[in-house]
CSV table of C-alpha atoms in Angstrom, one decimal:
chain,number,residue,atom,x,y,z
A,1,UNK,CA,-27.5,35.0,-21.0
A,2,UNK,CA,-31.1,35.9,-22.1
A,3,UNK,CA,-32.5,34.0,-19.1
A,4,UNK,CA,-30.7,36.5,-16.7
A,5,UNK,CA,-32.2,39.5,-18.6
A,6,UNK,CA,-35.6,38.2,-17.8
A,7,UNK,CA,-35.0,38.1,-14.1
A,8,UNK,CA,-36.3,40.8,-11.8
A,9,UNK,CA,-34.0,43.4,-10.2
A,10,UNK,CA,-34.1,41.2,-7.1
A,11,UNK,CA,-33.1,38.1,-9.1
A,12,UNK,CA,-30.2,39.8,-10.9
A,13,UNK,CA,-28.9,41.2,-7.7
A,14,UNK,CA,-29.1,37.8,-6.1
A,15,UNK,CA,-27.1,36.3,-9.0
A,16,UNK,CA,-24.4,38.9,-8.4
A,17,UNK,CA,-24.4,38.0,-4.7
A,18,UNK,CA,-24.0,34.3,-5.4
A,19,UNK,CA,-21.2,34.8,-7.9
A,20,UNK,CA,-19.4,37.0,-5.4
A,21,UNK,CA,-19.0,34.2,-2.8
A,22,UNK,CA,-15.7,32.7,-3.9
A,23,UNK,CA,-14.1,36.2,-4.1
A,24,UNK,CA,-15.2,37.0,-0.6
A,25,UNK,CA,-13.3,33.9,0.6
A,26,UNK,CA,-10.0,35.3,-0.5
A,27,UNK,CA,-7.3,34.9,2.1
A,28,UNK,CA,-6.4,38.7,2.2
A,29,UNK,CA,-9.8,39.6,3.8
A,30,UNK,CA,-8.9,37.5,6.9
A,31,UNK,CA,-5.3,38.7,7.6
A,32,UNK,CA,-3.7,42.1,8.3
A,33,UNK,CA,-4.0,44.8,7.2
A,34,UNK,CA,-7.6,44.3,6.0
A,35,UNK,CA,-8.6,42.2,9.1
A,36,UNK,CA,-7.6,45.0,11.4
A,37,UNK,CA,-10.0,47.5,9.9
A,38,UNK,CA,-13.1,46.1,11.7
A,39,UNK,CA,-13.7,43.7,14.6
A,40,UNK,CA,-15.1,41.2,12.1
A,41,UNK,CA,-14.1,40.1,8.6
A,42,UNK,CA,-14.8,42.6,5.9
A,43,UNK,CA,-16.2,39.8,3.7
A,44,UNK,CA,-18.8,38.9,6.4
A,45,UNK,CA,-19.8,42.5,6.7
A,46,UNK,CA,-20.2,42.8,3.0
A,47,UNK,CA,-22.4,39.7,3.0
A,48,UNK,CA,-24.6,41.0,5.8
A,49,UNK,CA,-25.1,44.4,4.1
A,50,UNK,CA,-25.9,42.6,0.8
A,51,UNK,CA,-28.3,40.2,2.5
A,52,UNK,CA,-30.1,43.1,4.2
A,53,UNK,CA,-30.5,44.8,0.8
A,54,UNK,CA,-31.9,41.6,-0.7
A,55,UNK,CA,-34.2,41.1,2.2
A,56,UNK,CA,-35.6,44.6,1.8
A,57,UNK,CA,-36.6,44.0,-1.8
A,58,UNK,CA,-37.8,40.4,-1.0
A,59,UNK,CA,-40.2,41.6,1.7
A,60,UNK,CA,-41.3,44.6,-0.4
A,61,UNK,CA,-42.1,42.5,-3.5
A,62,UNK,CA,-43.5,39.4,-1.7
A,63,UNK,CA,-47.3,39.6,-1.3
A,64,UNK,CA,-47.7,36.3,0.4
A,65,UNK,CA,-48.8,37.2,4.0
A,66,UNK,CA,-48.5,33.6,5.1
A,67,UNK,CA,-44.8,33.5,4.2
A,68,UNK,CA,-44.2,36.9,6.0
A,69,UNK,CA,-46.0,35.6,9.1
A,70,UNK,CA,-43.8,32.5,9.2
A,71,UNK,CA,-40.7,34.7,8.9
A,72,UNK,CA,-41.9,36.8,11.8
A,73,UNK,CA,-42.6,33.7,13.9
A,74,UNK,CA,-39.1,32.3,13.1
A,75,UNK,CA,-37.4,35.6,14.0
A,76,UNK,CA,-39.4,35.7,17.2
A,77,UNK,CA,-38.1,32.3,18.1
A,78,UNK,CA,-34.6,33.4,17.3
A,79,UNK,CA,-34.9,36.4,19.6
A,80,UNK,CA,-36.3,34.4,22.5
A,81,UNK,CA,-33.5,31.8,22.1
A,82,UNK,CA,-30.8,34.5,21.9
A,83,UNK,CA,-32.0,36.0,25.2
A,84,UNK,CA,-31.9,32.6,27.0
A,85,UNK,CA,-28.6,31.9,25.3
A,86,UNK,CA,-27.0,35.1,26.7
A,87,UNK,CA,-28.6,34.6,30.1
A,88,UNK,CA,-27.0,31.1,30.3
A,89,UNK,CA,-23.7,32.6,29.1
A,90,UNK,CA,-23.5,34.9,32.2
A,91,UNK,CA,-23.5,31.9,34.5
A,92,UNK,CA,-20.1,30.6,33.5
A,93,UNK,CA,-17.1,29.4,35.5
A,94,UNK,CA,-13.6,28.6,34.1
A,95,UNK,CA,-9.9,28.7,34.9
A,96,UNK,CA,-9.4,31.5,32.4
A,97,UNK,CA,-8.9,34.9,34.0
A,98,UNK,CA,-10.9,36.5,31.2
A,99,UNK,CA,-13.6,33.7,31.1
A,100,UNK,CA,-12.7,33.4,27.4
A,101,UNK,CA,-13.8,36.9,26.6
A,102,UNK,CA,-17.6,36.4,26.1
A,103,UNK,CA,-19.1,39.2,24.0
A,104,UNK,CA,-22.8,39.8,23.5
A,105,UNK,CA,-22.1,41.8,20.4
A,106,UNK,CA,-19.9,39.0,19.0
A,107,UNK,CA,-22.6,36.5,19.8
A,108,UNK,CA,-25.3,38.6,18.1
A,109,UNK,CA,-23.1,39.0,15.0
A,110,UNK,CA,-22.6,35.2,14.8
A,111,UNK,CA,-26.4,34.7,15.1
A,112,UNK,CA,-27.0,37.1,12.2
A,113,UNK,CA,-24.3,35.4,10.2
A,114,UNK,CA,-25.9,32.0,10.7
A,115,UNK,CA,-29.3,33.3,9.6
A,116,UNK,CA,-28.0,34.3,6.2
A,117,UNK,CA,-28.1,30.8,4.8
A,118,UNK,CA,-31.6,30.3,6.0
A,119,UNK,CA,-32.7,33.5,4.1
A,120,UNK,CA,-30.7,32.3,1.0
A,121,UNK,CA,-32.8,29.1,0.9
A,122,UNK,CA,-36.0,31.2,1.0
A,123,UNK,CA,-34.8,33.7,-1.6
A,124,UNK,CA,-33.6,31.0,-4.0
A,125,UNK,CA,-37.0,29.3,-4.0
A,126,UNK,CA,-38.7,32.7,-4.5
A,127,UNK,CA,-36.5,33.8,-7.4
A,128,UNK,CA,-37.2,30.4,-9.1
A,129,UNK,CA,-34.3,29.9,-11.4
A,130,UNK,CA,-34.8,27.6,-14.4
A,131,UNK,CA,-32.4,24.8,-15.1
A,132,UNK,CA,-30.4,26.7,-17.7
A,133,UNK,CA,-29.9,29.7,-15.5
A,134,UNK,CA,-28.8,27.5,-12.6
A,135,UNK,CA,-26.5,25.6,-14.9
A,136,UNK,CA,-24.7,28.8,-16.0
A,137,UNK,CA,-24.3,30.0,-12.4
A,138,UNK,CA,-22.8,26.6,-11.3
A,139,UNK,CA,-20.5,26.5,-14.3
A,140,UNK,CA,-19.2,30.0,-13.6
A,141,UNK,CA,-18.6,29.2,-9.9
A,142,UNK,CA,-16.8,26.0,-10.8
A,143,UNK,CA,-14.5,27.7,-13.3
A,144,UNK,CA,-13.7,30.4,-10.8
A,145,UNK,CA,-13.0,28.1,-7.8
A,146,UNK,CA,-11.5,25.0,-9.4
A,147,UNK,CA,-10.0,26.9,-12.3
A,148,UNK,CA,-8.1,29.3,-10.1
A,149,UNK,CA,-6.8,26.5,-7.8
A,150,UNK,CA,-5.4,24.6,-10.9
A,151,UNK,CA,-4.0,27.8,-12.5
A,152,UNK,CA,-2.2,29.1,-9.5
A,153,UNK,CA,-0.8,25.6,-8.7
A,154,UNK,CA,0.6,25.3,-12.2
A,155,UNK,CA,2.4,28.7,-12.0
A,156,UNK,CA,3.5,27.9,-8.4
A,157,UNK,CA,1.8,31.1,-7.1
A,158,UNK,CA,-0.6,29.5,-4.6
A,159,UNK,CA,-1.1,29.5,-0.9
A,160,UNK,CA,-0.3,26.1,0.8
A,161,UNK,CA,-3.2,24.2,2.2
A,162,UNK,CA,-1.1,23.2,5.3
A,163,UNK,CA,1.3,25.2,7.4
A,164,UNK,CA,0.9,28.7,5.8
A,165,UNK,CA,3.0,30.4,3.2
A,166,UNK,CA,3.2,29.6,-0.5
A,167,UNK,CA,3.7,26.2,-2.2
A,168,UNK,CA,7.2,25.2,-3.3
A,169,UNK,CA,6.2,22.9,-6.1
A,170,UNK,CA,3.3,22.3,-8.5
A,171,UNK,CA,1.6,19.1,-9.6
A,172,UNK,CA,4.5,18.0,-11.8
A,173,UNK,CA,6.9,18.1,-8.8
A,174,UNK,CA,4.8,15.5,-6.9
A,175,UNK,CA,6.5,12.7,-9.0
A,176,UNK,CA,10.0,13.7,-8.2
A,177,UNK,CA,9.8,14.3,-4.5
A,178,UNK,CA,7.8,11.9,-2.3
A,179,UNK,CA,9.8,12.5,0.9
A,180,UNK,CA,7.7,12.5,4.1
A,181,UNK,CA,6.5,16.1,4.8
A,182,UNK,CA,6.7,17.2,1.2
A,183,UNK,CA,2.9,17.8,1.3
A,184,UNK,CA,3.5,21.0,3.1
A,185,UNK,CA,5.0,22.5,0.0
A,186,UNK,CA,2.7,20.8,-2.5
A,187,UNK,CA,-0.9,20.9,-1.3
A,188,UNK,CA,-2.4,24.2,-2.6
A,189,UNK,CA,-5.6,26.1,-2.1
A,190,UNK,CA,-5.2,29.0,-4.6
A,191,UNK,CA,-5.8,32.2,-2.7
A,192,UNK,CA,-8.7,30.9,-0.6
A,193,UNK,CA,-8.7,31.1,3.2
A,194,UNK,CA,-9.5,27.6,4.5
A,195,UNK,CA,-8.6,24.5,2.6
A,196,UNK,CA,-11.5,22.5,4.1
A,197,UNK,CA,-14.0,25.2,3.4
A,198,UNK,CA,-13.1,25.6,-0.2
A,199,UNK,CA,-12.9,21.7,-0.5
A,200,UNK,CA,-16.6,21.8,0.4
A,201,UNK,CA,-17.3,24.3,-2.3
A,202,UNK,CA,-15.5,22.3,-5.0
A,203,UNK,CA,-17.4,19.1,-3.9
A,204,UNK,CA,-20.7,20.9,-3.9
A,205,UNK,CA,-20.3,21.8,-7.6
A,206,UNK,CA,-19.0,18.4,-8.7
A,207,UNK,CA,-22.2,16.3,-9.0
A,208,UNK,CA,-24.1,19.0,-11.0
A,209,UNK,CA,-21.2,19.3,-13.5
A,210,UNK,CA,-21.3,15.5,-13.8
A,211,UNK,CA,-25.1,15.7,-14.3
A,212,UNK,CA,-24.6,18.1,-17.2
A,213,UNK,CA,-22.0,15.7,-18.7
A,214,UNK,CA,-24.3,12.7,-18.3
A,215,UNK,CA,-27.4,14.4,-19.8
A,216,UNK,CA,-26.0,16.7,-22.5
A,217,UNK,CA,-22.2,16.5,-22.7
A,218,UNK,CA,-20.3,19.4,-24.2
A,219,UNK,CA,-16.6,19.9,-24.5
A,220,UNK,CA,-16.4,22.8,-22.0
A,221,UNK,CA,-18.3,20.7,-19.3
A,222,UNK,CA,-16.0,17.7,-20.0
A,223,UNK,CA,-13.0,19.9,-19.5
A,224,UNK,CA,-14.5,21.4,-16.4
A,225,UNK,CA,-15.0,18.0,-14.9
A,226,UNK,CA,-11.3,17.2,-15.3
A,227,UNK,CA,-10.3,20.6,-13.8
A,228,UNK,CA,-12.5,19.9,-10.8
A,229,UNK,CA,-10.8,16.6,-10.2
A,230,UNK,CA,-7.3,18.2,-10.5
A,231,UNK,CA,-8.3,20.9,-8.0
A,232,UNK,CA,-9.4,18.3,-5.5
A,233,UNK,CA,-6.1,16.5,-5.8
A,234,UNK,CA,-4.2,19.7,-5.5
A,235,UNK,CA,-6.0,20.8,-2.4
A,236,UNK,CA,-4.6,17.7,-0.7
A,237,UNK,CA,-7.2,17.3,2.0
A,238,UNK,CA,-8.9,13.9,2.6
A,239,UNK,CA,-12.2,15.7,2.3
A,240,UNK,CA,-11.4,16.9,-1.2
A,241,UNK,CA,-9.9,13.7,-2.6
A,242,UNK,CA,-12.1,11.0,-1.0
A,243,UNK,CA,-15.1,13.3,-1.2
A,244,UNK,CA,-14.5,13.6,-5.0
A,245,UNK,CA,-14.5,9.8,-5.3
A,246,UNK,CA,-17.7,9.6,-3.4
A,247,UNK,CA,-19.4,12.3,-5.5
A,248,UNK,CA,-18.2,10.8,-8.8
A,249,UNK,CA,-19.3,7.2,-8.1
A,250,UNK,CA,-22.4,8.3,-6.3
A,251,UNK,CA,-23.6,10.4,-9.3
A,252,UNK,CA,-22.7,7.6,-11.7
A,253,UNK,CA,-24.8,5.1,-9.6
A,254,UNK,CA,-27.7,7.5,-9.6
A,255,UNK,CA,-27.5,7.9,-13.4
A,256,UNK,CA,-27.3,4.2,-14.0
A,257,UNK,CA,-30.3,3.6,-11.7
A,258,UNK,CA,-32.4,6.2,-13.5
A,259,UNK,CA,-31.2,4.9,-16.9
A,260,UNK,CA,-32.3,1.4,-16.0
A,261,UNK,CA,-35.7,2.7,-15.0
A,262,UNK,CA,-36.0,4.3,-18.4
A,263,UNK,CA,-36.2,7.9,-16.9
A,264,UNK,CA,-32.9,8.8,-18.7
A,265,UNK,CA,-33.2,7.8,-22.4
A,266,UNK,CA,-29.7,8.0,-23.6
A,267,UNK,CA,-26.2,6.9,-22.4
A,268,UNK,CA,-23.7,9.1,-24.2
A,269,UNK,CA,-20.4,7.6,-25.3
A,270,UNK,CA,-18.5,10.7,-24.1
A,271,UNK,CA,-20.0,10.3,-20.6
A,272,UNK,CA,-18.6,6.7,-20.5
A,273,UNK,CA,-15.2,7.9,-21.7
A,274,UNK,CA,-15.3,10.8,-19.1
A,275,UNK,CA,-16.0,8.5,-16.1
A,276,UNK,CA,-13.3,6.0,-17.3
A,277,UNK,CA,-10.8,8.9,-17.8
A,278,UNK,CA,-11.5,10.4,-14.4
A,279,UNK,CA,-11.2,7.0,-12.7
A,280,UNK,CA,-7.8,6.4,-14.4
A,281,UNK,CA,-6.5,9.9,-13.4
A,282,UNK,CA,-7.5,9.4,-9.8
A,283,UNK,CA,-6.0,5.9,-9.7
A,284,UNK,CA,-2.8,7.1,-11.2
A,285,UNK,CA,-2.4,10.4,-9.2
A,286,UNK,CA,-3.5,9.5,-5.7
A,287,UNK,CA,-0.3,7.6,-4.7
A,288,UNK,CA,1.7,10.7,-5.6
A,289,UNK,CA,-0.7,13.3,-4.2
A,290,UNK,CA,-0.2,15.5,-1.1
A,291,UNK,CA,-3.0,13.6,0.6
A,292,UNK,CA,-1.1,10.3,0.4
A,293,UNK,CA,2.1,12.0,1.4
A,294,UNK,CA,0.4,13.5,4.5
A,295,UNK,CA,-0.9,10.1,5.5
A,296,UNK,CA,2.6,8.6,4.9
A,297,UNK,CA,4.2,11.4,7.0
A,298,UNK,CA,1.8,10.8,9.9
A,299,UNK,CA,2.4,7.0,9.8
A,300,UNK,CA,6.2,7.4,9.8
A,301,UNK,CA,6.1,9.8,12.7
A,302,UNK,CA,3.8,7.5,14.8
A,303,UNK,CA,5.9,4.5,13.9
A,304,UNK,CA,9.3,6.1,14.8
A,305,UNK,CA,8.1,7.5,18.1
A,306,UNK,CA,6.2,4.4,19.1
A,307,UNK,CA,9.1,2.1,18.4
A,308,UNK,CA,11.4,3.9,20.9
A,309,UNK,CA,10.0,2.1,23.9
A,310,UNK,CA,12.9,3.1,26.2
A,311,UNK,CA,12.3,6.8,25.5
A,312,UNK,CA,8.5,6.4,26.0
A,313,UNK,CA,9.1,4.7,29.4
A,314,UNK,CA,11.4,7.5,30.5
A,315,UNK,CA,8.8,10.1,29.5
A,316,UNK,CA,6.1,8.3,31.4
A,317,UNK,CA,8.1,8.0,34.6
A,318,UNK,CA,9.3,11.7,34.5
A,319,UNK,CA,5.7,12.9,33.9
A,320,UNK,CA,4.4,10.9,36.8
A,321,UNK,CA,7.0,12.6,39.1
A,322,UNK,CA,5.9,16.0,37.9
A,323,UNK,CA,2.3,15.2,38.5
A,324,UNK,CA,3.0,15.4,42.2
A,325,UNK,CA,3.3,19.2,41.7
A,326,UNK,CA,-0.1,20.1,40.4
A,327,UNK,CA,-1.4,23.6,40.7
A,328,UNK,CA,-3.5,26.2,38.9
A,329,UNK,CA,-2.8,29.9,38.1
A,330,UNK,CA,0.9,30.1,39.2
A,331,UNK,CA,4.3,28.9,37.8
A,332,UNK,CA,4.8,25.4,39.0
A,333,UNK,CA,7.2,22.6,38.2
A,334,UNK,CA,4.4,20.9,36.2
A,335,UNK,CA,4.0,24.0,34.1
A,336,UNK,CA,7.7,24.3,33.5
A,337,UNK,CA,7.9,20.6,32.6
A,338,UNK,CA,5.1,20.9,30.0
A,339,UNK,CA,6.6,24.0,28.5
A,340,UNK,CA,10.0,22.4,28.2
A,341,UNK,CA,8.8,19.0,27.0
A,342,UNK,CA,5.5,19.2,25.1
A,343,UNK,CA,7.3,18.9,21.7
A,344,UNK,CA,8.7,15.6,22.8
A,345,UNK,CA,5.1,14.4,23.2
A,346,UNK,CA,4.3,15.5,19.6
A,347,UNK,CA,1.9,18.2,20.8
A,348,UNK,CA,0.9,21.0,18.5
A,349,UNK,CA,2.3,24.3,19.9
A,350,UNK,CA,-0.8,26.1,18.7
A,351,UNK,CA,-2.7,24.0,21.3
A,352,UNK,CA,-0.3,24.0,24.2
A,353,UNK,CA,0.6,27.7,23.9
A,354,UNK,CA,-2.8,28.8,22.5
A,355,UNK,CA,-5.9,30.2,24.1
A,356,UNK,CA,-6.4,27.2,26.3
A,357,UNK,CA,-2.7,26.9,27.2
A,358,UNK,CA,-0.8,24.9,29.8
A,359,UNK,CA,-0.7,28.0,31.9
A,360,UNK,CA,-4.5,28.1,32.2
A,361,UNK,CA,-4.9,24.4,32.8
A,362,UNK,CA,-1.7,22.4,33.3
A,363,UNK,CA,-3.5,19.4,34.7
A,364,UNK,CA,-5.4,19.0,31.5
A,365,UNK,CA,-2.3,19.1,29.4
A,366,UNK,CA,-0.5,16.7,31.7
A,367,UNK,CA,-3.4,14.3,31.2
A,368,UNK,CA,-3.1,14.8,27.4
A,369,UNK,CA,0.6,13.9,27.7
A,370,UNK,CA,-0.4,10.5,29.2
A,371,UNK,CA,-2.7,9.7,26.2
A,372,UNK,CA,-1.5,7.3,23.4
A,373,UNK,CA,0.6,9.0,20.7
A,374,UNK,CA,-2.2,8.6,18.1
A,375,UNK,CA,-4.6,10.6,20.2
A,376,UNK,CA,-2.0,13.3,20.9
A,377,UNK,CA,-1.6,13.8,17.2
A,378,UNK,CA,-5.3,13.8,16.4
A,379,UNK,CA,-6.1,17.5,16.3
A,380,UNK,CA,-9.8,17.1,16.1
A,381,UNK,CA,-9.8,14.9,19.2
A,382,UNK,CA,-7.8,17.4,21.1
A,383,UNK,CA,-10.1,20.3,20.0
A,384,UNK,CA,-13.0,18.4,21.4
A,385,UNK,CA,-11.1,17.4,24.5
A,386,UNK,CA,-10.5,21.1,25.3
A,387,UNK,CA,-14.1,21.9,24.9
A,388,UNK,CA,-15.2,18.9,27.0
A,389,UNK,CA,-12.8,20.1,29.8
A,390,UNK,CA,-14.2,23.6,29.8
A,391,UNK,CA,-17.8,22.2,30.0
A,392,UNK,CA,-16.8,19.9,32.8
A,393,UNK,CA,-15.3,22.8,34.8
A,394,UNK,CA,-18.4,24.9,34.3
A,395,UNK,CA,-20.6,22.0,35.2
A,396,UNK,CA,-23.9,23.5,33.8
A,397,UNK,CA,-26.4,21.1,32.2
A,398,UNK,CA,-28.0,24.0,30.4
A,399,UNK,CA,-24.8,24.3,28.3
A,400,UNK,CA,-26.1,21.2,26.4
A,401,UNK,CA,-29.2,23.2,25.4
A,402,UNK,CA,-27.9,26.7,25.0
A,403,UNK,CA,-24.2,26.2,24.4
A,404,UNK,CA,-21.1,27.8,25.9
A,405,UNK,CA,-21.4,30.5,23.2
A,406,UNK,CA,-19.6,30.9,19.9
A,407,UNK,CA,-17.2,33.7,21.2
A,408,UNK,CA,-16.0,31.5,24.0
A,409,UNK,CA,-15.6,28.4,21.8
A,410,UNK,CA,-13.7,30.5,19.3
A,411,UNK,CA,-11.5,31.8,22.1
A,412,UNK,CA,-10.7,28.2,23.2
A,413,UNK,CA,-10.3,26.5,19.8
A,414,UNK,CA,-12.4,26.2,16.7
A,415,UNK,CA,-13.7,22.6,16.5
A,416,UNK,CA,-13.4,21.2,13.0
A,417,UNK,CA,-16.6,19.2,13.2
A,418,UNK,CA,-19.8,20.9,11.9
A,419,UNK,CA,-23.0,20.3,13.9
A,420,UNK,CA,-20.8,19.2,16.9
A,421,UNK,CA,-19.2,22.6,16.8
A,422,UNK,CA,-22.5,24.4,16.7
A,423,UNK,CA,-23.8,22.1,19.5
A,424,UNK,CA,-20.9,23.2,21.8
A,425,UNK,CA,-21.3,26.9,20.9
A,426,UNK,CA,-25.1,27.3,20.6
A,427,UNK,CA,-26.5,24.2,22.2
A,428,UNK,CA,-29.1,21.8,21.0
A,429,UNK,CA,-31.8,24.5,20.7
A,430,UNK,CA,-29.3,26.6,18.6
A,431,UNK,CA,-28.6,23.8,16.3
A,432,UNK,CA,-32.3,23.1,15.7
A,433,UNK,CA,-33.1,26.8,15.1
A,434,UNK,CA,-30.1,27.7,12.9
A,435,UNK,CA,-29.5,24.5,11.0
A,436,UNK,CA,-32.9,22.9,11.4
A,437,UNK,CA,-34.5,24.5,8.2
A,438,UNK,CA,-31.8,23.1,6.0
A,439,UNK,CA,-32.0,19.7,7.6
A,440,UNK,CA,-35.8,19.7,7.4
A,441,UNK,CA,-35.8,20.4,3.7
A,442,UNK,CA,-33.2,17.8,3.0
A,443,UNK,CA,-35.3,15.2,4.9
A,444,UNK,CA,-38.3,16.4,2.9
A,445,UNK,CA,-36.4,15.9,-0.4
A,446,UNK,CA,-35.5,12.3,0.7
A,447,UNK,CA,-39.1,11.6,1.7
A,448,UNK,CA,-40.5,12.8,-1.7
A,449,UNK,CA,-37.9,10.7,-3.6
A,450,UNK,CA,-38.6,7.6,-1.6
A,451,UNK,CA,-42.3,7.7,-0.9
A,452,UNK,CA,-43.5,9.7,-4.0
A,453,UNK,CA,-41.1,7.9,-6.2
A,454,UNK,CA,-43.1,7.9,-9.4
A,455,UNK,CA,-43.8,11.6,-9.3
A,456,UNK,CA,-40.6,13.1,-8.0
A,457,UNK,CA,-37.8,10.7,-8.7
A,458,UNK,CA,-35.7,12.2,-11.5
A,459,UNK,CA,-32.0,12.2,-12.1
A,460,UNK,CA,-31.9,15.9,-11.5
A,461,UNK,CA,-33.8,15.7,-8.2
A,462,UNK,CA,-31.8,12.7,-7.0
A,463,UNK,CA,-28.4,14.5,-7.9
A,464,UNK,CA,-29.4,17.6,-6.0
A,465,UNK,CA,-30.5,15.7,-2.9
A,466,UNK,CA,-27.4,13.5,-3.1
A,467,UNK,CA,-25.2,16.6,-3.3
A,468,UNK,CA,-26.7,18.2,-0.3
A,469,UNK,CA,-26.5,15.0,1.8
A,470,UNK,CA,-22.9,14.6,0.7
A,471,UNK,CA,-21.8,18.1,1.8
A,472,UNK,CA,-23.6,17.7,5.1
A,473,UNK,CA,-21.8,14.4,5.6
A,474,UNK,CA,-18.4,16.0,4.7
A,475,UNK,CA,-19.1,18.8,7.2
A,476,UNK,CA,-19.6,16.3,9.9
A,477,UNK,CA,-16.3,14.7,9.1
A,478,UNK,CA,-14.1,17.7,8.3
A,479,UNK,CA,-15.8,20.9,9.6
A,480,UNK,CA,-15.3,24.5,8.5
A,481,UNK,CA,-18.1,24.2,6.0
A,482,UNK,CA,-21.4,25.2,7.7
A,483,UNK,CA,-19.6,27.8,9.9
A,484,UNK,CA,-17.9,29.5,6.9
A,485,UNK,CA,-20.2,31.6,4.8
A,486,UNK,CA,-18.8,30.9,1.3
A,487,UNK,CA,-19.6,27.2,1.6
A,488,UNK,CA,-22.7,27.7,3.8
A,489,UNK,CA,-24.3,30.3,1.4
A,490,UNK,CA,-23.7,28.1,-1.7
A,491,UNK,CA,-25.0,25.0,0.1
A,492,UNK,CA,-28.1,27.0,1.0
A,493,UNK,CA,-28.4,28.1,-2.7
A,494,UNK,CA,-28.4,24.4,-3.7
A,495,UNK,CA,-31.0,23.5,-1.1
A,496,UNK,CA,-33.3,26.3,-2.3
A,497,UNK,CA,-32.8,25.4,-5.9
A,498,UNK,CA,-33.5,21.7,-5.1
A,499,UNK,CA,-36.8,22.9,-3.8
A,500,UNK,CA,-37.4,24.7,-7.1
A,501,UNK,CA,-36.6,21.6,-9.1
A,502,UNK,CA,-39.0,19.5,-7.0
A,503,UNK,CA,-41.7,22.1,-7.7
A,504,UNK,CA,-40.9,22.0,-11.4
A,505,UNK,CA,-41.0,18.2,-11.7
A,506,UNK,CA,-42.9,17.1,-14.8
A,507,UNK,CA,-46.6,16.3,-14.2
A,508,UNK,CA,-46.4,17.6,-10.7
A,509,UNK,CA,-49.3,19.9,-9.9
A,510,UNK,CA,-48.1,20.1,-6.3
A,511,UNK,CA,-45.7,22.8,-5.1
A,512,UNK,CA,-44.2,21.3,-1.9
A,513,UNK,CA,-41.8,24.2,-1.5
A,514,UNK,CA,-42.9,27.8,-1.6
A,515,UNK,CA,-41.4,31.2,-0.7
């Protein structure tokens, strides 16, 4: 801990902020009574206040006028974009009587929230953690996140990843009850809010813990690697389980590559045993895991419903008759039919009765009913379909550039596809401005690894870049990573620290990343 004592006040405060992130993702902050105290989540407000405090000391202590000038230019671009974004938002047409409750204040709050990770990247490079300090931070985060998921699963005191409520069984119960639907009671997320978001956090930390085990294995890191694997299996999401496999074998491939090049001098026996052990655990556990049970449940449901061709034909004919009674904004036969029969079409009640309900747009939901069963059960497809329908009704090409706004999108349905979600809400310009810095730095890391290979390619630099790329890829697939501050802040922390490691590369007199 002597490394932390050497840090400035800004650096120590920043470490506290980073270590707080998992605790700020606790479920209780996002539900009543705590969620009713303010219009926005208490955890988000705490982060904004903390970030403002850090920004004050960063600006006070940073003598580099060039950096300050770039910050002012960037903030100026953000302000101009926000003005145009709000202007476009006022030219909006929809079937909703409230126009999906657009709020300038809510939009401004979201902008500030999305700027926090950008500042975290800058601050991480400025604080300039050494490898040992960064290792300690990552290990603490990994024990808090993965350790708590495993602990609360074992004592059966964990929130369920799917369906709400608490789990009904722990990891040992997986082997005695494999009935379809049992994943609802078995997949667990500790006391964290979103399973996908915390899956992203666990996966973010996996490659670096593996890096420590490959380069200087110690018993506590070997144990932590096993705990991380168990937490991914317990989460029960495809993101967590398949993502873990990708991170494990991707990190192994990078190590073997650098070892063959002679840049890593030693292959530890314990590292080989660890990889074999993790592979055996995964291979043995996956067939019994909540993830596999969920896939089985979906397959059984689709097979049962698709095989009843007589019932499907009756549904189709009845729906076609009701389509002759289309109307908007009033009770119609079509609306009554949807309300009475949507469950027969395997539609999620949260969609049909939600903020973009059959009452607002019965024609849309009747069209959904005509879709193949597999599409009707694909939640992400329906989330996107709702947003596409709203954009089509508004018929404004500028929505592609400035978005339909975050508050409107959130009042329709939160799309679980990062980047695509931000494109719908903030438009192409918003994606470039808010997510562009992270993407630019990631591409810069890749460029240095590939085109300045001899100087910058090390196992550490490769692992950090691979980690960031992996999380960005998972966010595209699963969503709820870049839009949720726990995962977004920690990803930004890794991006900034990767910049620091590239700056510290042996024999490198260049400093490609400064703050």
